[in-house]
PDB file of N, CA and C in Angstrom:
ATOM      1  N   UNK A 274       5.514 -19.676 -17.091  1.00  0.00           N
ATOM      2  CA  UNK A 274       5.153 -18.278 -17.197  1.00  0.00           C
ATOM      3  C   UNK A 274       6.279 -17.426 -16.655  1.00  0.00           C
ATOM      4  N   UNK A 275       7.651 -17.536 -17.245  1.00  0.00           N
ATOM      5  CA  UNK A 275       8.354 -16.555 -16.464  1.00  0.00           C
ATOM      6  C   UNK A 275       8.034 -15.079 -17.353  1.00  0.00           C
ATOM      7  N   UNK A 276       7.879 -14.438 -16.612  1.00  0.00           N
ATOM      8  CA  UNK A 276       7.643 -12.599 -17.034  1.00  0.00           C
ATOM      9  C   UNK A 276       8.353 -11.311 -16.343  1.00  0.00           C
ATOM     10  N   UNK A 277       9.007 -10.537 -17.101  1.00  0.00           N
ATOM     11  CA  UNK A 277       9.216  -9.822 -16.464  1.00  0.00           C
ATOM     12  C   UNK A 277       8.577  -8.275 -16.353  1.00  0.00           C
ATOM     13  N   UNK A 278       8.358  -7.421 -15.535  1.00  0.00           N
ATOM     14  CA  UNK A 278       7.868  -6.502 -15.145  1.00  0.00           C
ATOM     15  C   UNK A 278       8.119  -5.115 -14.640  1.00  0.00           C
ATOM     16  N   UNK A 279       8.333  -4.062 -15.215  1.00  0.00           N
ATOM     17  CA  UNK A 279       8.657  -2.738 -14.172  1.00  0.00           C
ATOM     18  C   UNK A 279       8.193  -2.426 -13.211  1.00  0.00           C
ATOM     19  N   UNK A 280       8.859  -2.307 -12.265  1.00  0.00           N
ATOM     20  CA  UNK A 280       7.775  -1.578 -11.016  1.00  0.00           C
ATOM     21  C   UNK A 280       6.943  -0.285 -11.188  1.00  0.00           C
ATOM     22  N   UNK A 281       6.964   0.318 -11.974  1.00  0.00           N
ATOM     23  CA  UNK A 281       6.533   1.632 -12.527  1.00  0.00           C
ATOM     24  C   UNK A 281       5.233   1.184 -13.723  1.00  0.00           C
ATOM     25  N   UNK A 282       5.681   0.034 -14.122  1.00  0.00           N
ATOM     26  CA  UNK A 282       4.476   0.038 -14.956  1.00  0.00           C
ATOM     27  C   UNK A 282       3.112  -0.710 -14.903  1.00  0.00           C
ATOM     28  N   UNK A 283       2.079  -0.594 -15.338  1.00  0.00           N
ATOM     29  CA  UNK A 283       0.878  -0.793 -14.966  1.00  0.00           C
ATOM     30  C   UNK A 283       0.366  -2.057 -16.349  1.00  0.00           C
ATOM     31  N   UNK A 284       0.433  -3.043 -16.313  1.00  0.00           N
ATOM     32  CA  UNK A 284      -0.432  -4.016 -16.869  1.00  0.00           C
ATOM     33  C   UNK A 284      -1.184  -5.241 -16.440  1.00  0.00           C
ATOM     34  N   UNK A 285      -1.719  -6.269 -17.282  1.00  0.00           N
ATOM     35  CA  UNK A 285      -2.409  -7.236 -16.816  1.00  0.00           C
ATOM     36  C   UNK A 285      -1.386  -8.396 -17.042  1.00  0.00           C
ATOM     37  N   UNK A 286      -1.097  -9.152 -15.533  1.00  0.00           N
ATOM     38  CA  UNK A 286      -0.699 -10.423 -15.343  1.00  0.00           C
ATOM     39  C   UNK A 286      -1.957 -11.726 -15.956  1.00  0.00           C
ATOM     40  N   UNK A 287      -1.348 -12.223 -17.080  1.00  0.00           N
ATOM     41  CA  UNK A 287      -2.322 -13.259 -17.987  1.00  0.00           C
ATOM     42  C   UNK A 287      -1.853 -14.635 -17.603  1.00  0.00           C
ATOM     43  N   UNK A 288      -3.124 -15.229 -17.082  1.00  0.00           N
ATOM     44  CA  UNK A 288      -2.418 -17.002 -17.137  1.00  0.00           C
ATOM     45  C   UNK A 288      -4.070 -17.723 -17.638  1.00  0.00           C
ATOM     46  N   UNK A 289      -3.438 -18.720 -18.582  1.00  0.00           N
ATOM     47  CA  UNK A 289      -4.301 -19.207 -19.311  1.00  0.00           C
ATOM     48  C   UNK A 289      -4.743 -20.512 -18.398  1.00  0.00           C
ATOM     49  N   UNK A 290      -5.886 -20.573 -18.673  1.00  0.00           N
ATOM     50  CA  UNK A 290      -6.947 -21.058 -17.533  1.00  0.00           C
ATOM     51  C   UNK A 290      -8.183 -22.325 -18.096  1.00  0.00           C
ATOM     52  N   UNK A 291      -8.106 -23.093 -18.393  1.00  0.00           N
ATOM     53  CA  UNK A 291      -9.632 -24.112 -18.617  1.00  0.00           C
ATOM     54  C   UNK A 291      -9.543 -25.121 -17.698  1.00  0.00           C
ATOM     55  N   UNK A 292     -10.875 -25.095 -17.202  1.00  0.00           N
ATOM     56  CA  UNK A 292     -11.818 -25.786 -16.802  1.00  0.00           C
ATOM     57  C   UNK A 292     -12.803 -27.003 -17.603  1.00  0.00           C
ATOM     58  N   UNK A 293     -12.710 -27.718 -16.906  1.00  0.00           N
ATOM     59  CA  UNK A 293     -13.503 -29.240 -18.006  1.00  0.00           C
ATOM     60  C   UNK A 293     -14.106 -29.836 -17.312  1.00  0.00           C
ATOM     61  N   UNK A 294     -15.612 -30.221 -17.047  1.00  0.00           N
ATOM     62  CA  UNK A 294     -16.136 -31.248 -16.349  1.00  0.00           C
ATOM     63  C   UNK A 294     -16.805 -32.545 -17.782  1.00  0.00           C
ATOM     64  N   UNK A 295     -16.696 -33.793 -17.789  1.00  0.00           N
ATOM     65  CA  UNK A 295     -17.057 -34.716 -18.907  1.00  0.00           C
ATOM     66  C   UNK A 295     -16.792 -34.245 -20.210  1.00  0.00           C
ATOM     67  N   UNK A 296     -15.621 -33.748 -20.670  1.00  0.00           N
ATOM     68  CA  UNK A 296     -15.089 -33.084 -21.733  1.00  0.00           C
ATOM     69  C   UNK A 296     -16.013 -31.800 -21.828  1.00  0.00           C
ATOM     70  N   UNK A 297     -16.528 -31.452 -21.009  1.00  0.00           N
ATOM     71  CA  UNK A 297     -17.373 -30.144 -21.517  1.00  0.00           C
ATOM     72  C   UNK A 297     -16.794 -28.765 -20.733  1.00  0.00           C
ATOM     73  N   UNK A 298     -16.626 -27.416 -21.514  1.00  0.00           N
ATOM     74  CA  UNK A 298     -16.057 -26.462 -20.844  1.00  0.00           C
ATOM     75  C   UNK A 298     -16.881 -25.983 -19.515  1.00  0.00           C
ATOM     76  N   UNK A 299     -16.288 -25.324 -18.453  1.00  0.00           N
ATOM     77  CA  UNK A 299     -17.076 -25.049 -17.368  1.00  0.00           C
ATOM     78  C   UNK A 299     -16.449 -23.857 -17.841  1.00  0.00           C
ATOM     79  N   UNK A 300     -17.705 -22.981 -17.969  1.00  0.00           N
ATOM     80  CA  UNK A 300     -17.061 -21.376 -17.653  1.00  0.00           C
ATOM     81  C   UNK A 300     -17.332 -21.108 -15.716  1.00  0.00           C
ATOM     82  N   UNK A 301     -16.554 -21.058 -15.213  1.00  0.00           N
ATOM     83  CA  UNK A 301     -16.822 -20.443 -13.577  1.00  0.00           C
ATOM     84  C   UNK A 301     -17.501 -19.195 -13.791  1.00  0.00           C
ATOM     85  N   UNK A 302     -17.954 -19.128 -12.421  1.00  0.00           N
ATOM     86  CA  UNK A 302     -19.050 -17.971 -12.058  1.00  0.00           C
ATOM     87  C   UNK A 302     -18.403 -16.826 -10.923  1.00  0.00           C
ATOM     88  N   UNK A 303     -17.396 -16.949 -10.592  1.00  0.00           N
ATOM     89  CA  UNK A 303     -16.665 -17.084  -9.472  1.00  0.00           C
ATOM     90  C   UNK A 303     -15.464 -16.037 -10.127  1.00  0.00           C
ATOM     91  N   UNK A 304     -14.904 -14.907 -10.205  1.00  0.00           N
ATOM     92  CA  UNK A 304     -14.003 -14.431 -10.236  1.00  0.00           C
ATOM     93  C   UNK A 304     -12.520 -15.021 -10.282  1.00  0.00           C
ATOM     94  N   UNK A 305     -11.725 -15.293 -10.614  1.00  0.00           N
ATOM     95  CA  UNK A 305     -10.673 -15.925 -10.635  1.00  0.00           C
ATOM     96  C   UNK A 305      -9.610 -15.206  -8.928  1.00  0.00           C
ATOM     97  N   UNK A 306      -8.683 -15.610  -8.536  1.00  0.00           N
ATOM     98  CA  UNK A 306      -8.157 -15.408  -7.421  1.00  0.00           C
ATOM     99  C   UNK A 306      -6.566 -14.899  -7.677  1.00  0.00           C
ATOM    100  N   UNK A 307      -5.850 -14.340  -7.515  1.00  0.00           N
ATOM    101  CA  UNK A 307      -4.300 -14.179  -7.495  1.00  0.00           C
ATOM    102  C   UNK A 307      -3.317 -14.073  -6.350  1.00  0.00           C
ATOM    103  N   UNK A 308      -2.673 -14.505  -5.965  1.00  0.00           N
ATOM    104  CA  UNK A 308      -1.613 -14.438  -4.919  1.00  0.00           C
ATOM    105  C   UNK A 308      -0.238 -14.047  -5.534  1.00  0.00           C
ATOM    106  N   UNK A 309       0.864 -12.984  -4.936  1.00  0.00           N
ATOM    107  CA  UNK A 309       1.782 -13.043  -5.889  1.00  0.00           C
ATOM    108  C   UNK A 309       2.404 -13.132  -4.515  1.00  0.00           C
ATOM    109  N   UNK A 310       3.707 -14.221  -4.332  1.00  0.00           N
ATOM    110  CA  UNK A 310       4.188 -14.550  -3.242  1.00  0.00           C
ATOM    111  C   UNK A 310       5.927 -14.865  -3.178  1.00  0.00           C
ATOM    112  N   UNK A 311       6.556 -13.863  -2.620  1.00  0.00           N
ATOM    113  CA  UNK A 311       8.041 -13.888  -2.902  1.00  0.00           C
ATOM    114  C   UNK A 311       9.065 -14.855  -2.383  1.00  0.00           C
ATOM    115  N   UNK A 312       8.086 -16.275  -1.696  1.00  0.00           N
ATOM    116  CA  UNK A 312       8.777 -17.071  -0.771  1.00  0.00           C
ATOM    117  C   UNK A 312       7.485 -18.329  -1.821  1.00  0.00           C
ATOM    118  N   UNK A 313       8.414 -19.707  -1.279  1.00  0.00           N
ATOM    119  CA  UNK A 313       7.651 -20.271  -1.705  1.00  0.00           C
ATOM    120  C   UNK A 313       6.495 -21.237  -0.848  1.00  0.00           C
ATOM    121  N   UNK A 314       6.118 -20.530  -0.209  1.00  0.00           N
ATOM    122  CA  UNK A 314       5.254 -20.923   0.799  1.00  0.00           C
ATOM    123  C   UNK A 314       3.626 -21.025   0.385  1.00  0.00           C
ATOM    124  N   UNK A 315       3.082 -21.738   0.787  1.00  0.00           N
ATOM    125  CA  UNK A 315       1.311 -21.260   0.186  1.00  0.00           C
ATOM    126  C   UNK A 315       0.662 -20.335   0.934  1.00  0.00           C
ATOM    127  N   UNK A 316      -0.499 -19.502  -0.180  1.00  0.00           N
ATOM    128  CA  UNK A 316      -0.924 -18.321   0.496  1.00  0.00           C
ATOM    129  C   UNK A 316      -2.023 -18.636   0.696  1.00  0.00           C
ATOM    130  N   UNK A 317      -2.310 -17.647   1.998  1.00  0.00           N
ATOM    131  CA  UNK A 317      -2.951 -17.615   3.464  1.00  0.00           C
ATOM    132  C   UNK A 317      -4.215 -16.650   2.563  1.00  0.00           C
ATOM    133  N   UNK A 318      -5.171 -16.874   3.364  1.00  0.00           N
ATOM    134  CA  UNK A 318      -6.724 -16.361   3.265  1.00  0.00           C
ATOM    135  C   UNK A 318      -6.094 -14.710   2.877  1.00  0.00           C
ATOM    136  N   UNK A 319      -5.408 -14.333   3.318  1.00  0.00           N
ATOM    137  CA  UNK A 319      -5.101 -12.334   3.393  1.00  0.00           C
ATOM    138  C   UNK A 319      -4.126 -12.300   1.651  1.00  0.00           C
ATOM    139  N   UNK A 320      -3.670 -13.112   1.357  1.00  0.00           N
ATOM    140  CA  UNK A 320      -2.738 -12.716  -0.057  1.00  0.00           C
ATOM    141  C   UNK A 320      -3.397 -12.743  -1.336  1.00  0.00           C
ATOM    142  N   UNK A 321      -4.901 -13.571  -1.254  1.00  0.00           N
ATOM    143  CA  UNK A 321      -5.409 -13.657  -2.413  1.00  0.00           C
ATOM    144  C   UNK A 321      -6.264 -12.056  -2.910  1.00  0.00           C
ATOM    145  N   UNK A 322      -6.618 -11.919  -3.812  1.00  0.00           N
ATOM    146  CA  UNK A 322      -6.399 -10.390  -5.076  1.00  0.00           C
ATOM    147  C   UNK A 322      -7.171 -10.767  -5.854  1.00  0.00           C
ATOM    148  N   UNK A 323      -8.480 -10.143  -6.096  1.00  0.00           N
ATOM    149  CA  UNK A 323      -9.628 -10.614  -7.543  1.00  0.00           C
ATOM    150  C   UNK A 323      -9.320 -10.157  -8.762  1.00  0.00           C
ATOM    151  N   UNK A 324      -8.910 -11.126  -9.807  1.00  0.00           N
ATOM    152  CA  UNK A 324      -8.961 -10.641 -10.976  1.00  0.00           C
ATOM    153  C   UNK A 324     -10.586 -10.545 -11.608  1.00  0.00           C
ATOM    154  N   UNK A 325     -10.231 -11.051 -13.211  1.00  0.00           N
ATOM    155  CA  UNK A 325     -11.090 -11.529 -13.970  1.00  0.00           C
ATOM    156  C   UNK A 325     -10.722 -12.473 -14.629  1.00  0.00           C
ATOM    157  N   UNK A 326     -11.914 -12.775 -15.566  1.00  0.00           N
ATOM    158  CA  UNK A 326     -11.709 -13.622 -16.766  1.00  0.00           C
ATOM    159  C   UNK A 326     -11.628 -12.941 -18.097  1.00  0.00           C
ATOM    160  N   UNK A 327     -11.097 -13.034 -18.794  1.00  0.00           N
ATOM    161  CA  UNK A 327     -10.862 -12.435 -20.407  1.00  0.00           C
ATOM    162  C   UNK A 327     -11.020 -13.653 -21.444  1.00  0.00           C
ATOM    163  N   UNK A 328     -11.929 -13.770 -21.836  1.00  0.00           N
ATOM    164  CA  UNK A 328     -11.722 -15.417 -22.328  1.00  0.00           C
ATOM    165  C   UNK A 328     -10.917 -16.276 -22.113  1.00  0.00           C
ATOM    166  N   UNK A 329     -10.089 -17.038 -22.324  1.00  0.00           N
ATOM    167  CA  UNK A 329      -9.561 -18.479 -21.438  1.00  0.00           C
ATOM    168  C   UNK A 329      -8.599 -17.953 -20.588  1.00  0.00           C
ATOM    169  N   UNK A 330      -8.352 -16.347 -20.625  1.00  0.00           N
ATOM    170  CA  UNK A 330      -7.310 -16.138 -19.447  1.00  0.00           C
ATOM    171  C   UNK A 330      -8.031 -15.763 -18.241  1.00  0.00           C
ATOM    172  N   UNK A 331      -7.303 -15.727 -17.210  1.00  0.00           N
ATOM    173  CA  UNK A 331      -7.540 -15.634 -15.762  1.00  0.00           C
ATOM    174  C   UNK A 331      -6.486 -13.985 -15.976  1.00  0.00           C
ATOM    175  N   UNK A 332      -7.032 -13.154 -15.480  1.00  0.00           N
ATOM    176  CA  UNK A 332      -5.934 -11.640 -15.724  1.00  0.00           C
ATOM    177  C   UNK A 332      -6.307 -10.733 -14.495  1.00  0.00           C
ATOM    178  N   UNK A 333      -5.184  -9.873 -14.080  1.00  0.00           N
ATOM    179  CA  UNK A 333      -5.564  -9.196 -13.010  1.00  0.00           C
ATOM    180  C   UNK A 333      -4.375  -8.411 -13.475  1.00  0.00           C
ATOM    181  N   UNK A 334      -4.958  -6.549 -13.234  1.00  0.00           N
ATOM    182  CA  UNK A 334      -4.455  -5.768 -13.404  1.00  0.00           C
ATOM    183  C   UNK A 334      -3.060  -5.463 -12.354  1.00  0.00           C
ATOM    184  N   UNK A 335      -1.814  -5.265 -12.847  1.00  0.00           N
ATOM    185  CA  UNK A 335      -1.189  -5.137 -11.666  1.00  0.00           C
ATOM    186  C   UNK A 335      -0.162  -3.474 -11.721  1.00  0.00           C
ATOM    187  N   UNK A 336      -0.095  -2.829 -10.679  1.00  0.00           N
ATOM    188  CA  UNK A 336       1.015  -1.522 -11.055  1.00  0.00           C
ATOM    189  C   UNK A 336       0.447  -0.574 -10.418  1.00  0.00           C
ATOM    190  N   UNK A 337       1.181   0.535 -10.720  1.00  0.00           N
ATOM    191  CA  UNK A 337       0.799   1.827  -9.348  1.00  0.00           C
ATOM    192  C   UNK A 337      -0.375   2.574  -9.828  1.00  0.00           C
ATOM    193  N   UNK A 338      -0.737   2.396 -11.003  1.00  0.00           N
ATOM    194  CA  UNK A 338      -1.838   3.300 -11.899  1.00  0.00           C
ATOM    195  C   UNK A 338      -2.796   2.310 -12.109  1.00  0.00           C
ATOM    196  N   UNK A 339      -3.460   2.142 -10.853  1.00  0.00           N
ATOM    197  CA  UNK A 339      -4.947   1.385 -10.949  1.00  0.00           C
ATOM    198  C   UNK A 339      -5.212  -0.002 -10.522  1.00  0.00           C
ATOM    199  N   UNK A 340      -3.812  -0.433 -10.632  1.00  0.00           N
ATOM    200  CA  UNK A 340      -3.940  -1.941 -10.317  1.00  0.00           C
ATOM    201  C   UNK A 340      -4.382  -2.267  -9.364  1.00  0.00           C
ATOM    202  N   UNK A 341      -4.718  -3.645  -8.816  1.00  0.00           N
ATOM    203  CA  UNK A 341      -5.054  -4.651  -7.812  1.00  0.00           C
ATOM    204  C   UNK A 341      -3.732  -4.361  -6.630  1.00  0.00           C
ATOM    205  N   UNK A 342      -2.905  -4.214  -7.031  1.00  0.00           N
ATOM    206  CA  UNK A 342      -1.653  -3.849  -6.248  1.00  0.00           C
ATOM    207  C   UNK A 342      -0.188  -3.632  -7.276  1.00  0.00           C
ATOM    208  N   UNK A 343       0.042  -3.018  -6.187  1.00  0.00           N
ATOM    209  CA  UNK A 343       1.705  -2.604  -6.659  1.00  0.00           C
ATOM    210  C   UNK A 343       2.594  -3.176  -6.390  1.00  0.00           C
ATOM    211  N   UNK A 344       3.885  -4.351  -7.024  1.00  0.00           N
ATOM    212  CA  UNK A 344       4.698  -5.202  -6.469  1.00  0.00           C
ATOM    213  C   UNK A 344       5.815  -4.697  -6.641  1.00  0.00           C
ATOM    214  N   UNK A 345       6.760  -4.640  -5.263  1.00  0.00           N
ATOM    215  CA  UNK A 345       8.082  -4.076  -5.001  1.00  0.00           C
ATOM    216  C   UNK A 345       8.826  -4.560  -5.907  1.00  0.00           C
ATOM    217  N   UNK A 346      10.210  -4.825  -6.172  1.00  0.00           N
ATOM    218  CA  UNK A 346      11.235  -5.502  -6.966  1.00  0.00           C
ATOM    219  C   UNK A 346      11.282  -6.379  -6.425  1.00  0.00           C
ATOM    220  N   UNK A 347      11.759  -7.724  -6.784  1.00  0.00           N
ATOM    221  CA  UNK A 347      11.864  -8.799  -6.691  1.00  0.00           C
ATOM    222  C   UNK A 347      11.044  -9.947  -7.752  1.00  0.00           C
ATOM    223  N   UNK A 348      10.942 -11.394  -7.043  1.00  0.00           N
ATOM    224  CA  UNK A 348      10.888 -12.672  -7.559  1.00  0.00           C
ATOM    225  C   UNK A 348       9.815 -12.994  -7.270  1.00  0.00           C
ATOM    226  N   UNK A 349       8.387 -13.247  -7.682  1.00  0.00           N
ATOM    227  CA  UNK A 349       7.314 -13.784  -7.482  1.00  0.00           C
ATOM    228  C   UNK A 349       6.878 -14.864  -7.916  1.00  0.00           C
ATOM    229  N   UNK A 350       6.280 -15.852  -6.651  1.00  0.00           N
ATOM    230  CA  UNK A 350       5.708 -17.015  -7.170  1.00  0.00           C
ATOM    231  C   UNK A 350       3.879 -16.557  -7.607  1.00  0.00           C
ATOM    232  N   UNK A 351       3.418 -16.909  -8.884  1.00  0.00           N
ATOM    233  CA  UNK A 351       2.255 -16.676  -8.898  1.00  0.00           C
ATOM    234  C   UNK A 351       1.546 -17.523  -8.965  1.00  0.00           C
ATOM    235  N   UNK A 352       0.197 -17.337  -8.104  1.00  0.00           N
ATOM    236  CA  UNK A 352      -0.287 -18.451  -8.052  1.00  0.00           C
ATOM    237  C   UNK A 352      -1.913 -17.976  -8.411  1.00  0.00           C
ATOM    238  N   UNK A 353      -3.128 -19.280  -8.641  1.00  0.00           N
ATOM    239  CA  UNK A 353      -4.036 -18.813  -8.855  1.00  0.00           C
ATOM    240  C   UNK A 353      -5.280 -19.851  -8.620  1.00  0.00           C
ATOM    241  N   UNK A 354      -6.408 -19.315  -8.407  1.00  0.00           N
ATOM    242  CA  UNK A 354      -7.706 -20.119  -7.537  1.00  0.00           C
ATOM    243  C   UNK A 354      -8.771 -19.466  -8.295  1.00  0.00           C
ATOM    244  N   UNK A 355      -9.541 -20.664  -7.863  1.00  0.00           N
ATOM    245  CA  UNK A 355     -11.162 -20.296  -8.803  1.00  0.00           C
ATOM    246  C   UNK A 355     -11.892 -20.656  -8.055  1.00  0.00           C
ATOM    247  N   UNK A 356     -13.430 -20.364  -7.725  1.00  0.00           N
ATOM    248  CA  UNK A 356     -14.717 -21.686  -7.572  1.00  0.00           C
ATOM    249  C   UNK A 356     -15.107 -22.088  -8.907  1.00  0.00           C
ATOM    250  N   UNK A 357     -15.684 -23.633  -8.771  1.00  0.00           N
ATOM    251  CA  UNK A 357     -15.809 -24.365 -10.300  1.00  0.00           C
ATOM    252  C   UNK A 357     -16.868 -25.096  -9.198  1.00  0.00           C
ATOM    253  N   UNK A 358     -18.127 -24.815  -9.206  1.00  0.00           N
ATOM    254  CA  UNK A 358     -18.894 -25.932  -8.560  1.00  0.00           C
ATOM    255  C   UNK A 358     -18.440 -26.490  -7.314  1.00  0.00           C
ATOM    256  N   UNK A 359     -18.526 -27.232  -6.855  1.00  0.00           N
ATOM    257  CA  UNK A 359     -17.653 -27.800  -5.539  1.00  0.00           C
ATOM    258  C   UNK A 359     -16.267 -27.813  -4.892  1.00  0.00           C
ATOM    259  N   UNK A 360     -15.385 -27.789  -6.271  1.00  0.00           N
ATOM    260  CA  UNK A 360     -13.986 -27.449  -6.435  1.00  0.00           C
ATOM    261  C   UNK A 360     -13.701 -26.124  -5.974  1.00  0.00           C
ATOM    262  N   UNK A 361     -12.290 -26.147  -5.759  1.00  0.00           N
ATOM    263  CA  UNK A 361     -12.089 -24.827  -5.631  1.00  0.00           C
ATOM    264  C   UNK A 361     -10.300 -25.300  -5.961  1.00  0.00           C
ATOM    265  N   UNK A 362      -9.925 -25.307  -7.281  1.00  0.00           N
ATOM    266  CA  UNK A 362      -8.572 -25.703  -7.530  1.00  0.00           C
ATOM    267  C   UNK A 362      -7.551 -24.442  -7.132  1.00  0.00           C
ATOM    268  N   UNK A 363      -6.283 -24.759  -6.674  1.00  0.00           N
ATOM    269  CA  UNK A 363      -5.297 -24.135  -6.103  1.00  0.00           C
ATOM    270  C   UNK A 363      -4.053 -24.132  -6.996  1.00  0.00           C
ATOM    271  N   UNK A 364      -3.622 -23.445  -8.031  1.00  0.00           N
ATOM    272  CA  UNK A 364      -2.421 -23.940  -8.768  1.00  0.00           C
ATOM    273  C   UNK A 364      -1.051 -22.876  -8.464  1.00  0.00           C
ATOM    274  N   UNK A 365      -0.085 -23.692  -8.257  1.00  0.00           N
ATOM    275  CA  UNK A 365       1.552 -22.177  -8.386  1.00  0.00           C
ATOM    276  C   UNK A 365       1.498 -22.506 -10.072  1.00  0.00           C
ATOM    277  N   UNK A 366       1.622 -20.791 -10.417  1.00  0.00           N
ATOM    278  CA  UNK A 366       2.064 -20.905 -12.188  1.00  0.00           C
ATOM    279  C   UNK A 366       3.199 -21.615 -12.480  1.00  0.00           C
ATOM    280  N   UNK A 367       3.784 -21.959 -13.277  1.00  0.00           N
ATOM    281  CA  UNK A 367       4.990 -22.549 -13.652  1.00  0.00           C
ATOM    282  C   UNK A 367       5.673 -20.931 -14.019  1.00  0.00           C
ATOM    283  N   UNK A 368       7.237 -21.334 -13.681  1.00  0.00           N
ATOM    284  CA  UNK A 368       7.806 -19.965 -13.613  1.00  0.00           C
ATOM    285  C   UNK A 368       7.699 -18.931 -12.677  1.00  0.00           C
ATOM    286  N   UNK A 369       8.177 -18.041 -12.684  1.00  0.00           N
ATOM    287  CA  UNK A 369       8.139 -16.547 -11.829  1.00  0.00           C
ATOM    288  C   UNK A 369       7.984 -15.632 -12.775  1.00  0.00           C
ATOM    289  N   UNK A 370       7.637 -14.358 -12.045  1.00  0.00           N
ATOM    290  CA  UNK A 370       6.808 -12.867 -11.895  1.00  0.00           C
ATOM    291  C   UNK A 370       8.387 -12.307 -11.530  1.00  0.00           C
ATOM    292  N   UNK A 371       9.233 -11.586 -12.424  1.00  0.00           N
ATOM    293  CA  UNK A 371      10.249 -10.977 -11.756  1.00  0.00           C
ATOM    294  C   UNK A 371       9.783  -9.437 -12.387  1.00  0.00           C
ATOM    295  N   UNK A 372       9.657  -8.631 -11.212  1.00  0.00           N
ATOM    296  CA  UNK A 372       9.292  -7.325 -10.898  1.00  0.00           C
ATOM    297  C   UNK A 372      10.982  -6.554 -10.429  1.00  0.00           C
ATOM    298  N   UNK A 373      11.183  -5.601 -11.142  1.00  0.00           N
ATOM    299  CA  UNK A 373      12.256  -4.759 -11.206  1.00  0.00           C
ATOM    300  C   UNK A 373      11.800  -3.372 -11.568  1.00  0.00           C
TER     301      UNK A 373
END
């Protein structure tokens, strides 16, 4: 997922998302989670950000006009979390979030 981004502008960060328990789809009940993190460290209880779901994407609005938050310039690792029943999977996207 490398993407790039204006700091000025306002859209939805999309990462495509399924869930499977015995070949069968799990839709979660649970809001999807976002961390956008400029080091590559894992994020702490305070960095995660509620998106949604949009059919198989996981999306969260990002930018100065409404978003979930506004990201400075730079290199972001994005990462993303769900509840799925007992689970609670933790993934870094493949690629970076470069915000300019």
């Amino acid at each position: 997922m490398a993407m790039n981004l204006s700091a000025l502008s306002t859209e939805y960060i999309r990462v495509t998302a399924t869930t499977r328990a015995a070949g069968s789809v799990i839709t979660p009940a649970a809001p999807p989670r976002f961390a956008f993190l400029a080091t590559a460290s894992s994020p702490g209880e305070e960095d995660w950000l509620l998106g949604e779901w949009a059919d198989r994407w996981a999306r969260i609005l990002i930018g100065p006009d409404g978003g979930a938050t506004t990201l400075e310039p730079g290199e972001y690792q994005v990462w993303l979390s769900w509840s799925a029943g007992a689970e609670t999977p933790v993934y870094r996207c493949p690629g970076s979030l470069r915000v300019y």
